[in-house]
Amino acid sequence: MVLAGTMRFLVNIQQASENRTSSGSVSTTWFTKQTDVHADVEDLQGNELERAQAINADATVSVTLRHQPRLKAKDRVVFGDRTLQIVHVSQGDNRKRETVALCREAV
């Protein structure tokens, strides 16, 4: 259940757009598909980190948002000056209340 006040941060959700250049290589451009989305951003540690890494070994950050049915593991979350690449998306309690994205810091 999503409690009032737990999603106190504002994040942007970005999606990649891949295009072929004239030389034939692939160029990736990121565009913002949602701005100022309320979220809870939590650096994982201890048991939470171990559970997340059982799903995906790269996961180090959990981002909880209100239900986002179109969020994909190919997207990324921008939180302040941090860029978080989504590695796994789950729909929380399956009641369409929240979406949990496991992320890693983008380099």
Coordinates of C-alpha atoms in Angstrom, one line a residue:
M1 CA 0.0 0.0 0.0
V2 CA 1.2 3.5 -0.8
L3 CA 1.3 5.7 2.2
A4 CA 1.0 9.5 2.0
G5 CA 4.3 11.2 2.3
T6 CA 6.5 8.2 1.3
M7 CA 6.9 9.4 -2.3
R8 CA 8.5 12.7 -1.4
F9 CA 11.0 13.0 -4.3
L10 CA 10.4 14.2 -7.8
V11 CA 11.9 12.2 -10.7
N12 CA 11.8 12.2 -14.5
I13 CA 11.3 9.1 -16.5
Q14 CA 13.3 8.9 -19.8
Q15 CA 13.0 6.6 -22.8
A16 CA 15.6 5.7 -25.3
S17 CA 15.3 6.4 -29.0
E18 CA 17.7 4.5 -31.3
N19 CA 18.5 5.8 -34.8
R20 CA 20.9 4.6 -37.4
T21 CA 23.6 7.1 -38.5
S22 CA 24.8 7.5 -42.1
S23 CA 27.8 5.3 -41.2
G24 CA 25.4 2.5 -40.1
S25 CA 26.1 2.7 -36.4
V26 CA 23.3 3.0 -33.8
S27 CA 22.9 6.3 -32.0
T28 CA 20.9 6.4 -28.7
T29 CA 19.1 9.6 -27.7
W30 CA 17.2 9.9 -24.5
F31 CA 14.0 11.9 -24.2
T32 CA 11.9 12.6 -21.2
K33 CA 8.5 10.9 -21.3
Q34 CA 7.3 12.0 -17.8
T35 CA 8.4 14.8 -15.6
D36 CA 8.0 15.5 -11.9
V37 CA 6.8 12.0 -11.0
H38 CA 6.5 11.5 -7.3
A39 CA 8.7 8.6 -6.1
D40 CA 10.5 7.1 -3.2
V41 CA 14.2 6.5 -4.0
E42 CA 16.1 4.2 -1.7
D43 CA 19.7 3.0 -1.9
L44 CA 19.6 -0.7 -1.0
Q45 CA 21.7 -2.2 1.7
G46 CA 21.9 -5.3 3.8
N47 CA 19.1 -7.9 3.3
E48 CA 17.2 -5.6 0.8
L49 CA 20.3 -5.4 -1.4
E50 CA 20.7 -9.2 -1.3
R51 CA 17.0 -9.8 -2.2
A52 CA 17.2 -7.3 -5.1
Q53 CA 20.5 -8.8 -6.4
A54 CA 18.8 -12.2 -6.4
I55 CA 16.5 -10.7 -9.1
N56 CA 19.2 -8.8 -10.9
A57 CA 22.9 -8.7 -9.9
D58 CA 23.3 -5.0 -10.9
A59 CA 20.5 -3.6 -8.7
T60 CA 21.6 -1.2 -6.1
V61 CA 18.7 1.3 -5.9
S62 CA 14.9 0.9 -5.5
V63 CA 12.5 3.4 -7.0
T64 CA 8.9 3.1 -5.9
L65 CA 6.3 5.1 -8.0
R66 CA 2.5 5.2 -8.2
H67 CA 1.3 2.7 -10.8
Q68 CA 3.2 3.1 -14.0
P69 CA 2.0 0.3 -16.4
R70 CA 4.2 1.6 -19.3
L71 CA 7.5 1.6 -17.4
K72 CA 10.0 -0.8 -18.9
A73 CA 13.4 -2.1 -18.0
K74 CA 14.8 -0.2 -21.1
D75 CA 13.8 3.2 -19.5
R76 CA 15.8 5.2 -16.9
V77 CA 15.0 7.5 -14.0
V78 CA 16.7 10.9 -13.5
F79 CA 16.8 11.8 -9.8
G80 CA 18.5 15.2 -9.3
D81 CA 22.0 14.7 -10.7
R82 CA 21.8 10.9 -10.6
T83 CA 20.8 8.8 -13.6
L84 CA 19.4 5.4 -12.7
Q85 CA 19.1 2.7 -15.4
I86 CA 16.2 0.4 -14.7
V87 CA 17.1 -3.3 -14.7
H88 CA 13.8 -4.8 -13.4
V89 CA 10.2 -3.6 -13.0
S90 CA 7.5 -5.1 -10.9
Q91 CA 4.0 -4.0 -10.3
G92 CA 4.2 -4.2 -6.5
D93 CA 1.2 -5.8 -4.9
N94 CA -0.6 -6.5 -8.2
R95 CA -3.4 -4.1 -7.2
K96 CA -2.2 -1.4 -9.7
R97 CA -1.3 0.9 -6.8
E98 CA 2.5 1.0 -7.2
T99 CA 5.4 0.1 -9.4
V100 CA 8.8 -0.8 -8.1
A101 CA 11.8 -0.4 -10.3
L102 CA 15.2 -1.9 -9.4
C103 CA 17.9 0.3 -10.8
R104 CA 21.7 0.6 -11.1
E105 CA 23.7 3.9 -11.3
A106 CA 24.3 4.7 -15.0
V107 CA 27.9 5.5 -15.8

